[in-house]
PDB file of C-alpha atoms in Angstrom:
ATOM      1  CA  UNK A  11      58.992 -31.607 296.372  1.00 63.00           C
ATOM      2  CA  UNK A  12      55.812 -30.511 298.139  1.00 71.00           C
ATOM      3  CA  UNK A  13      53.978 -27.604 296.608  1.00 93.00           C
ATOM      4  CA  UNK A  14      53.505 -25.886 300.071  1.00 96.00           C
ATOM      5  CA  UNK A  15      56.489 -26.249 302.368  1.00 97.00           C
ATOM      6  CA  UNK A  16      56.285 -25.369 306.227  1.00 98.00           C
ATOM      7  CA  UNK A  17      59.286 -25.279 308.092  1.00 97.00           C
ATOM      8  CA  UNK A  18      60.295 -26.675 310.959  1.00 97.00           C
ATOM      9  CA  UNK A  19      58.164 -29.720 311.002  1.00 97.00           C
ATOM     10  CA  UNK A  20      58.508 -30.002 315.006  1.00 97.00           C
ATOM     11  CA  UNK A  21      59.623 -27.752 317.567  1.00 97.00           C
ATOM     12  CA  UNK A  22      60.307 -27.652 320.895  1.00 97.00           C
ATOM     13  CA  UNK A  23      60.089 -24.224 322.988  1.00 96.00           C
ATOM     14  CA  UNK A  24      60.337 -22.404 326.236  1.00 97.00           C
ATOM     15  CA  UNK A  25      57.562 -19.993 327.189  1.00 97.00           C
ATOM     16  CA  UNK A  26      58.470 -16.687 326.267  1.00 97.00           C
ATOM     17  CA  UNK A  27      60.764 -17.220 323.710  1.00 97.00           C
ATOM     18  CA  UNK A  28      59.922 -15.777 320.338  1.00 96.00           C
ATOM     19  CA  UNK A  29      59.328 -18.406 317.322  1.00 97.00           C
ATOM     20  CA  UNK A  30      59.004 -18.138 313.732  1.00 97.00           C
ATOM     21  CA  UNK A  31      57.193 -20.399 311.620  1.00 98.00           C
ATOM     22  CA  UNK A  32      57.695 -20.527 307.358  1.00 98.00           C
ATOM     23  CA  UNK A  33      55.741 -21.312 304.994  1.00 98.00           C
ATOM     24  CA  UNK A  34      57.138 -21.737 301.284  1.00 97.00           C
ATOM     25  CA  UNK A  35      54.871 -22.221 297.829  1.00 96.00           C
ATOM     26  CA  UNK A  36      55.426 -23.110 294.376  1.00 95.00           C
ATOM     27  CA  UNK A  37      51.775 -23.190 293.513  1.00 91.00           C
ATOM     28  CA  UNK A  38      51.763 -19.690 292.513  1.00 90.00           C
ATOM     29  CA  UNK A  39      48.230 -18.728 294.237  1.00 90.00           C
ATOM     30  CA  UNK A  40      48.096 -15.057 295.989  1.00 89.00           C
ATOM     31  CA  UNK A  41      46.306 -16.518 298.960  1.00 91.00           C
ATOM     32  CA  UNK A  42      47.493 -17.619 301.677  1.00 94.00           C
ATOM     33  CA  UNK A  43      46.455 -19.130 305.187  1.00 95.00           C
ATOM     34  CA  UNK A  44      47.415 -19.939 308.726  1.00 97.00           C
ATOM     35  CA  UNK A  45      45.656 -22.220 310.480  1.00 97.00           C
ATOM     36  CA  UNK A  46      45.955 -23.819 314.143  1.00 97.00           C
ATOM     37  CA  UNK A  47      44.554 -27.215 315.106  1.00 96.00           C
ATOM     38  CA  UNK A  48      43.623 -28.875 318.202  1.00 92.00           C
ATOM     39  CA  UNK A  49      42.572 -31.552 319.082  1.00 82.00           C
ATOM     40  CA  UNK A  50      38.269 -31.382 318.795  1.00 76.00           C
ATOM     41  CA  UNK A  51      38.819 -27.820 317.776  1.00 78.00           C
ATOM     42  CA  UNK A  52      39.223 -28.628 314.038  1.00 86.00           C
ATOM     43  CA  UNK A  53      40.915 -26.042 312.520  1.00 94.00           C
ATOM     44  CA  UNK A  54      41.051 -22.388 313.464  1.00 94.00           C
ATOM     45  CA  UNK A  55      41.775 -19.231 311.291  1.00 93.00           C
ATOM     46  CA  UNK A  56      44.678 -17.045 312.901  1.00 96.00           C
ATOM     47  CA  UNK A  57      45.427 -15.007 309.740  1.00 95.00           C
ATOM     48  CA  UNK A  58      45.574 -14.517 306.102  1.00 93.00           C
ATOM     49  CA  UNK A  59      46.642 -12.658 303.036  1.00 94.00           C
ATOM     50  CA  UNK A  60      45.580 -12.104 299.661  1.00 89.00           C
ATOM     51  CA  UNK A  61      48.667 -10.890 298.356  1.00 89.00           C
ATOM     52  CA  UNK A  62      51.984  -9.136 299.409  1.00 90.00           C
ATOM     53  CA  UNK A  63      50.395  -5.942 300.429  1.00 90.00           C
ATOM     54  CA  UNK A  64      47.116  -7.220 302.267  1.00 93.00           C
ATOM     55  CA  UNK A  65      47.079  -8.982 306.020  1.00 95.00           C
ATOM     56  CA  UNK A  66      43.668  -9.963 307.249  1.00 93.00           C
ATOM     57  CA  UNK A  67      43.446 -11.425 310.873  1.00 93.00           C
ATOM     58  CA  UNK A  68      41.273 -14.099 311.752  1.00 91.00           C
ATOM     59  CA  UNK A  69      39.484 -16.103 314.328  1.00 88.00           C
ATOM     60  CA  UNK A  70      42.125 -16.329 316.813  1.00 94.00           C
ATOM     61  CA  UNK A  71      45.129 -13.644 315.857  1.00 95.00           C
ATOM     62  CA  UNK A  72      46.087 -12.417 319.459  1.00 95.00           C
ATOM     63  CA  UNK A  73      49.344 -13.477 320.293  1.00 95.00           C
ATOM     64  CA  UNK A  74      50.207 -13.916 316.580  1.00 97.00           C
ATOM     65  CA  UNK A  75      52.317 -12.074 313.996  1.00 97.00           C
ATOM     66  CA  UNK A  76      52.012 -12.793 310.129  1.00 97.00           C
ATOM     67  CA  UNK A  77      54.725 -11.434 307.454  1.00 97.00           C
ATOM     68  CA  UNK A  78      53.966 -11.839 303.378  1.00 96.00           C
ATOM     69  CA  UNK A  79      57.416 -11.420 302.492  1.00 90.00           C
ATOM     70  CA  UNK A  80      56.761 -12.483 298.574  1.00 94.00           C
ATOM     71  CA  UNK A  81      53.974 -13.795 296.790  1.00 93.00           C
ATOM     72  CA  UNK A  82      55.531 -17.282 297.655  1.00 95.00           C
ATOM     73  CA  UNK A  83      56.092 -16.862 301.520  1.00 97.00           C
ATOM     74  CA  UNK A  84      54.174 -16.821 304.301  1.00 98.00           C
ATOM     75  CA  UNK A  85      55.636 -16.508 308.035  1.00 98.00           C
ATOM     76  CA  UNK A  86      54.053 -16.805 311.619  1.00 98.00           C
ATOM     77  CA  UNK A  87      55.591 -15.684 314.418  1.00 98.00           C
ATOM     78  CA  UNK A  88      54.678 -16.014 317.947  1.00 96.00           C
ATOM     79  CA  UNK A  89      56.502 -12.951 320.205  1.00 92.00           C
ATOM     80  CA  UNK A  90      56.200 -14.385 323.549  1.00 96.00           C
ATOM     81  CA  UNK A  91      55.340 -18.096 323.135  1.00 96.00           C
ATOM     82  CA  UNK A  92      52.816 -19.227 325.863  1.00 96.00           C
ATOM     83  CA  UNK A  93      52.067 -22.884 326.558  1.00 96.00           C
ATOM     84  CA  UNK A  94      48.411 -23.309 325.359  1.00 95.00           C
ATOM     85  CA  UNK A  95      50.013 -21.793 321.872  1.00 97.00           C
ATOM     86  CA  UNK A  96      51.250 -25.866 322.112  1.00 97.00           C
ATOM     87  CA  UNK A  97      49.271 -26.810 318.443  1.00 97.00           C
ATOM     88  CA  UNK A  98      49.715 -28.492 315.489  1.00 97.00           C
ATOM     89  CA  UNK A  99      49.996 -25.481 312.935  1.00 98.00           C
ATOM     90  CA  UNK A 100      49.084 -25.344 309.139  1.00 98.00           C
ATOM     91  CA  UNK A 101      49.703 -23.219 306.380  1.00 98.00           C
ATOM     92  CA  UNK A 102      47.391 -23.554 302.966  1.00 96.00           C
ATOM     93  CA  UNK A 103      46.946 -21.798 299.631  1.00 94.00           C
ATOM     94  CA  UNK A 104      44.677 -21.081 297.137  1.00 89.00           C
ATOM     95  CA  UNK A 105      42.788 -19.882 294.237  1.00 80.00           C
ATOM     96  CA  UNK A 106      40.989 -16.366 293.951  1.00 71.00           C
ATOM     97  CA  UNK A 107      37.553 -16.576 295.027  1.00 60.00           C
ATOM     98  CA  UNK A 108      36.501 -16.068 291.175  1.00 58.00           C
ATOM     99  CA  UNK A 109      37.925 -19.655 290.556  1.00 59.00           C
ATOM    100  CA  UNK A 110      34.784 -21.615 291.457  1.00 58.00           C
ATOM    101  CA  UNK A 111      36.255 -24.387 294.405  1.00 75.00           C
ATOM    102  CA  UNK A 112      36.548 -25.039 297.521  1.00 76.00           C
ATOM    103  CA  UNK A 113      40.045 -25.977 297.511  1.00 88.00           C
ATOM    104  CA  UNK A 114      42.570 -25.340 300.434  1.00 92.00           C
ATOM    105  CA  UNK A 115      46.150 -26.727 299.459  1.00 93.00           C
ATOM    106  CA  UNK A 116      48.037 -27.396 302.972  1.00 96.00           C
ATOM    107  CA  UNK A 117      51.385 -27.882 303.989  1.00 97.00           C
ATOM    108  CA  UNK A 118      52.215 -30.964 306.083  1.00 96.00           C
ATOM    109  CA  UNK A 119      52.192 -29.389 309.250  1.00 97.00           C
ATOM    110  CA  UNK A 120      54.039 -27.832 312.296  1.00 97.00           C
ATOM    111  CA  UNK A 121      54.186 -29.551 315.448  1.00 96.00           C
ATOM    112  CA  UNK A 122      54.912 -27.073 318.233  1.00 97.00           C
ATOM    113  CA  UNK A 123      55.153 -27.829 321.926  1.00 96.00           C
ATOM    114  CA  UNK A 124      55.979 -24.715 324.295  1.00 97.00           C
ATOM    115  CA  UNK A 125      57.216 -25.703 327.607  1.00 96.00           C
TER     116      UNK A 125
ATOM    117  CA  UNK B   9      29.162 -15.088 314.420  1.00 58.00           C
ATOM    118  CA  UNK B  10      29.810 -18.592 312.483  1.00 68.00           C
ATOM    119  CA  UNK B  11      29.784 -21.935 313.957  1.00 87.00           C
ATOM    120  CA  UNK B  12      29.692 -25.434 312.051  1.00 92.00           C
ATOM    121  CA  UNK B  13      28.774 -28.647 313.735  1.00 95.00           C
ATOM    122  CA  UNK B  14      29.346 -32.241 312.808  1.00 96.00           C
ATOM    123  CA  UNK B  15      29.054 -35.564 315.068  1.00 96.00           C
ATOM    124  CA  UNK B  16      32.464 -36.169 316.843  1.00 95.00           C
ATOM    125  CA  UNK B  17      32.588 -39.931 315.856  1.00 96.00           C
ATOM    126  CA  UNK B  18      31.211 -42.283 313.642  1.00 97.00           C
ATOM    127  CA  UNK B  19      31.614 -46.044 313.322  1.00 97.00           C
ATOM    128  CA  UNK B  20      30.895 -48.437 310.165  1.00 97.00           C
ATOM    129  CA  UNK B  21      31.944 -51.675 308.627  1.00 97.00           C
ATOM    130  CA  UNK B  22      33.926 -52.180 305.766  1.00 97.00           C
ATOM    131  CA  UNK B  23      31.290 -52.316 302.520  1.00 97.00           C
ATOM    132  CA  UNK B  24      28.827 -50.190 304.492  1.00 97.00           C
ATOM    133  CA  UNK B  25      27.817 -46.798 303.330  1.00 97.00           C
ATOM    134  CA  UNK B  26      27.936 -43.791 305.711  1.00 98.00           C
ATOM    135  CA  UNK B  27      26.575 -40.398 305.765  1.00 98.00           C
ATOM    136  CA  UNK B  28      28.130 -37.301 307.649  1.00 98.00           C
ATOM    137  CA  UNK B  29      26.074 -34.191 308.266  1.00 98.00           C
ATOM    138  CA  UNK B  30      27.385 -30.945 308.732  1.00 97.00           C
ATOM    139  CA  UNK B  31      24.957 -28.430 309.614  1.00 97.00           C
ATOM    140  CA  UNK B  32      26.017 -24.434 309.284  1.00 95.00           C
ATOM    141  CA  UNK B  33      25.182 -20.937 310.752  1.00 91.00           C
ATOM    142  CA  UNK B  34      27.722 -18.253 308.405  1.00 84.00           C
ATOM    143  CA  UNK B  35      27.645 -14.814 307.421  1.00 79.00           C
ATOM    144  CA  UNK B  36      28.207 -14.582 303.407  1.00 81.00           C
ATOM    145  CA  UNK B  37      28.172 -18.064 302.619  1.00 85.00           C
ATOM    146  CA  UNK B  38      29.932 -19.100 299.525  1.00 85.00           C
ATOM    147  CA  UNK B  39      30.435 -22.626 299.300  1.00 89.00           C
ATOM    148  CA  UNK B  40      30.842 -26.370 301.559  1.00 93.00           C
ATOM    149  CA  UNK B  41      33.568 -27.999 301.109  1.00 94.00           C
ATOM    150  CA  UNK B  42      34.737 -31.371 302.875  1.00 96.00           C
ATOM    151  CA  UNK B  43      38.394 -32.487 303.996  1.00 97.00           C
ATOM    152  CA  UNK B  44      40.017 -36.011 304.884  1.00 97.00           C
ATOM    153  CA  UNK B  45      42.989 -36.348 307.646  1.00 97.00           C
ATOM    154  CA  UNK B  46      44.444 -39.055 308.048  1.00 96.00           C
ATOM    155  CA  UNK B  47      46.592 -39.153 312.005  1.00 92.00           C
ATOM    156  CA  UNK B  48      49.586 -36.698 311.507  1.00 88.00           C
ATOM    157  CA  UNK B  49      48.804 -35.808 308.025  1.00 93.00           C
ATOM    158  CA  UNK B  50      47.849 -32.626 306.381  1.00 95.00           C
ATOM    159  CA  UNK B  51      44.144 -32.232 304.997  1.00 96.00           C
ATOM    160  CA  UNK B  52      43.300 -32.990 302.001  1.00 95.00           C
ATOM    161  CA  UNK B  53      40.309 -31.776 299.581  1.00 94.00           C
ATOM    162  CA  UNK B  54      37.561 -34.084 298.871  1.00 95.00           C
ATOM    163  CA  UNK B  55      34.384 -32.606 297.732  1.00 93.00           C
ATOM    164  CA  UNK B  56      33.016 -28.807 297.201  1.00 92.00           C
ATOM    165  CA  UNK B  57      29.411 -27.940 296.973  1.00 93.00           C
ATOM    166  CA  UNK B  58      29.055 -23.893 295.481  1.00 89.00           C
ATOM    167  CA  UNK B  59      25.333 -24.565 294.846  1.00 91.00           C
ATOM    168  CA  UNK B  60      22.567 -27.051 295.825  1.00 96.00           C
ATOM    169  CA  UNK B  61      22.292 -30.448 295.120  1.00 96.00           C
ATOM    170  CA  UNK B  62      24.731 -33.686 294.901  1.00 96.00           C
ATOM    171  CA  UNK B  63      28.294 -33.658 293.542  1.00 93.00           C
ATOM    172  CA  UNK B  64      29.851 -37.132 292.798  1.00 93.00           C
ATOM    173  CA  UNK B  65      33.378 -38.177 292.844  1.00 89.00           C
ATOM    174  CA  UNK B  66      34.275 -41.817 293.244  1.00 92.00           C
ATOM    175  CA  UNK B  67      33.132 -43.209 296.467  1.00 95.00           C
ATOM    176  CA  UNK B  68      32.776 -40.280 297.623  1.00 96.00           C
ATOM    177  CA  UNK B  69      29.339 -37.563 297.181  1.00 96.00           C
ATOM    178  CA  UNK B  70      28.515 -34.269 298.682  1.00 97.00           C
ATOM    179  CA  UNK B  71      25.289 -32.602 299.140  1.00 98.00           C
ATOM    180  CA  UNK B  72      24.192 -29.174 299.609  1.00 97.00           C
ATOM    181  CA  UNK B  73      20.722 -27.732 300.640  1.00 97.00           C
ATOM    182  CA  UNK B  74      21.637 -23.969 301.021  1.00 95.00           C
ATOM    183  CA  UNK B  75      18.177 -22.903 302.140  1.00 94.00           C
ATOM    184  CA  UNK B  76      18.264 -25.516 305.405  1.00 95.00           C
ATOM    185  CA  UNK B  77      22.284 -24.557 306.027  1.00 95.00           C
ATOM    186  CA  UNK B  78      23.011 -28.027 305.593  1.00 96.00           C
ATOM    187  CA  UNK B  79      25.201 -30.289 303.857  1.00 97.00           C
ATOM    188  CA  UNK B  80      26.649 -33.903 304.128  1.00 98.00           C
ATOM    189  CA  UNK B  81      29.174 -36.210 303.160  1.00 98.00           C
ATOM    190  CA  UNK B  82      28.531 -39.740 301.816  1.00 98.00           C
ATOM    191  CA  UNK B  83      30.949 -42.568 301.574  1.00 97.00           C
ATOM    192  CA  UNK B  84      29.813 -45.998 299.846  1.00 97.00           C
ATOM    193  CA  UNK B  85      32.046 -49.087 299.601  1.00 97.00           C
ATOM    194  CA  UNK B  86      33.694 -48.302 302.750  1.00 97.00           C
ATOM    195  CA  UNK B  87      37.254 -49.616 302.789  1.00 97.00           C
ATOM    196  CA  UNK B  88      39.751 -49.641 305.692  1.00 97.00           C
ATOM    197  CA  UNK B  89      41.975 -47.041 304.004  1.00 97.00           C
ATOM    198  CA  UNK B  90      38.772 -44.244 304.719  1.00 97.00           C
ATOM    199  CA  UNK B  91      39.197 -44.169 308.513  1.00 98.00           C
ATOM    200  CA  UNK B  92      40.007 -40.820 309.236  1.00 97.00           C
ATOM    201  CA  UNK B  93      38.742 -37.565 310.649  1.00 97.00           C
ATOM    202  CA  UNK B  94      36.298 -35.754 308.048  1.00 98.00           C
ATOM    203  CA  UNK B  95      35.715 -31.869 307.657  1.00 97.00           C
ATOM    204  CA  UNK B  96      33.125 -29.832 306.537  1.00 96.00           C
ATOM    205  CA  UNK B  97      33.951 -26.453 305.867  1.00 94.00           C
ATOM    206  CA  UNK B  98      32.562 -23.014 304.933  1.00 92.00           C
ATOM    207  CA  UNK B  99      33.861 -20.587 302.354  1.00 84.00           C
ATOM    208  CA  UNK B 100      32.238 -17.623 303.752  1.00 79.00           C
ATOM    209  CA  UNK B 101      32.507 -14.030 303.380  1.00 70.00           C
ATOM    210  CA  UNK B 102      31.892 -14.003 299.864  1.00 65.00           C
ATOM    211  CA  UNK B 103      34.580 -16.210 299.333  1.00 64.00           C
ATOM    212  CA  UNK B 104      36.954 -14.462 301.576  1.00 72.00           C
ATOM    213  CA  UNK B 105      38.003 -17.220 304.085  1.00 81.00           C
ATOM    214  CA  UNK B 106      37.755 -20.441 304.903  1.00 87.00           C
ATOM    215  CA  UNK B 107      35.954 -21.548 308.483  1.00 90.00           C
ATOM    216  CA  UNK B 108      36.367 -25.571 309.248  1.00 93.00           C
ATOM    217  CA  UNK B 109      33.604 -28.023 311.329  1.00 93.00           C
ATOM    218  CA  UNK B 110      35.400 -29.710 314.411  1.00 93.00           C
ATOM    219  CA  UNK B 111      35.904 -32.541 312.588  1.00 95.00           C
ATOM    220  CA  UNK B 112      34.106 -35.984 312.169  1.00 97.00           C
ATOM    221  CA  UNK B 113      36.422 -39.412 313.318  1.00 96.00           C
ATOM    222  CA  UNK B 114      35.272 -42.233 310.849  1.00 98.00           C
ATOM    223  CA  UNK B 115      36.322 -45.565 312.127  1.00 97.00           C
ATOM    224  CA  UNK B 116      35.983 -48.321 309.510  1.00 97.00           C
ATOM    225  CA  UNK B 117      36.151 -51.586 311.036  1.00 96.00           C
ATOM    226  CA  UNK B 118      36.692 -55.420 309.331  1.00 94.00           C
TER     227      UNK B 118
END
């Protein structure tokens, strides 16, 4: 099983219709990360969280909602989806900043296309 | 604000050696760190630079100059299995997040 789990893999939407996405670790890091990626964009930060209690937003957070229901989840939601929120969507973990790396653990991705 | 730049493609021969830059402008910088994607994968880690200088693993090497805001990847023996889109990116805010380059497509060809 993967370490970090997103769920669903694809989706399909209509605009305005609210969406969830989930993201699941057994890694057992406190931080965690949503990303969005498009193409020649690389990816941007929309929010993360350093533990249950904590929500920081990031580069691109309007029109997102983030929920740290556990140490282990992670969720996005998007409230009124609007077509150019059509991305390939990625959740990571990892170590406290005292652990000296670089290291971003991702999930395998969220394909989601609003119509 | 921060910004990271990177060429948008690069193409090389199987064997061949090739360099990616990444150049950097960041408020608390903390560290460089460099990510492979292969088409509808997931990234994965590569290399991390925290201080100046060259860190080998493999094929693979990563170089920091902190005091020019610049950094590159090197890959040596290229092999088909390496084309893929390469990113630098910045651990910034004192370690706080994590802001990627637009990414670098490597095409290795025969």
């Amino acid at each position: 099983d993967a370490d970090v789990t997103q769920t669903p893999r694809n989706r399909i939407t209509k605009t305005g219709k609210r969406i969830m996405l989930e993201c699941s670790q057994t890694k057992g890091h406190d931080r965690m990360y949503w990303y969005r990626q498009d193409p020649g964009l690389g990816l941007r930060l929309i929010y993360y969280s350093f533990d249950v209690k904590d929500i920081n937003k990031g580069e691109i957070s309007d029109g997102y909602s983030v929920s740290r229901q556990a140490q282990a989840k992670f969720s996005l939601s998007l409230e009124s989806a609007i077509p150019n929120q059509t991305a390939l969507y990625f959740c990571a973990t990892s170590d406290p900043s005292w652990v000296n790396t670089g290291e971003l653990f991702f999930g395998e991705g969220s394909r989601l296309t609003v119509l | 604000g921060q910004s990271l730049e990177q060429p948008s493609e690069v193409t090389a021969v199987e064997g061949a050696i090739v360099q990616i830059n990444c150049t950097y402008q960041t408020s608390g910088f903390y560290g460089l760190s460099w990510y492979q994607q292969h088409d509808g994968g997931a990234p994965t880690f590569l290399s991390y630079n925290g201080l100046d200088g060259l860190e080998e693993t493999g094929r693979f090497s990563s170089f920091l100059s902190r005091s020019d805001s610049y950094g590159y990847l090197l890959l040596q023996e290229l092999q088909m299995k390496d084309s893929a889109s390469y990113f630098c990116a910045v651990r910034e805010n004192y370690g706080q997040n994590f802001v990627f380059g637009p990414g670098t497509r490597l095409s290795v060809l025969p």
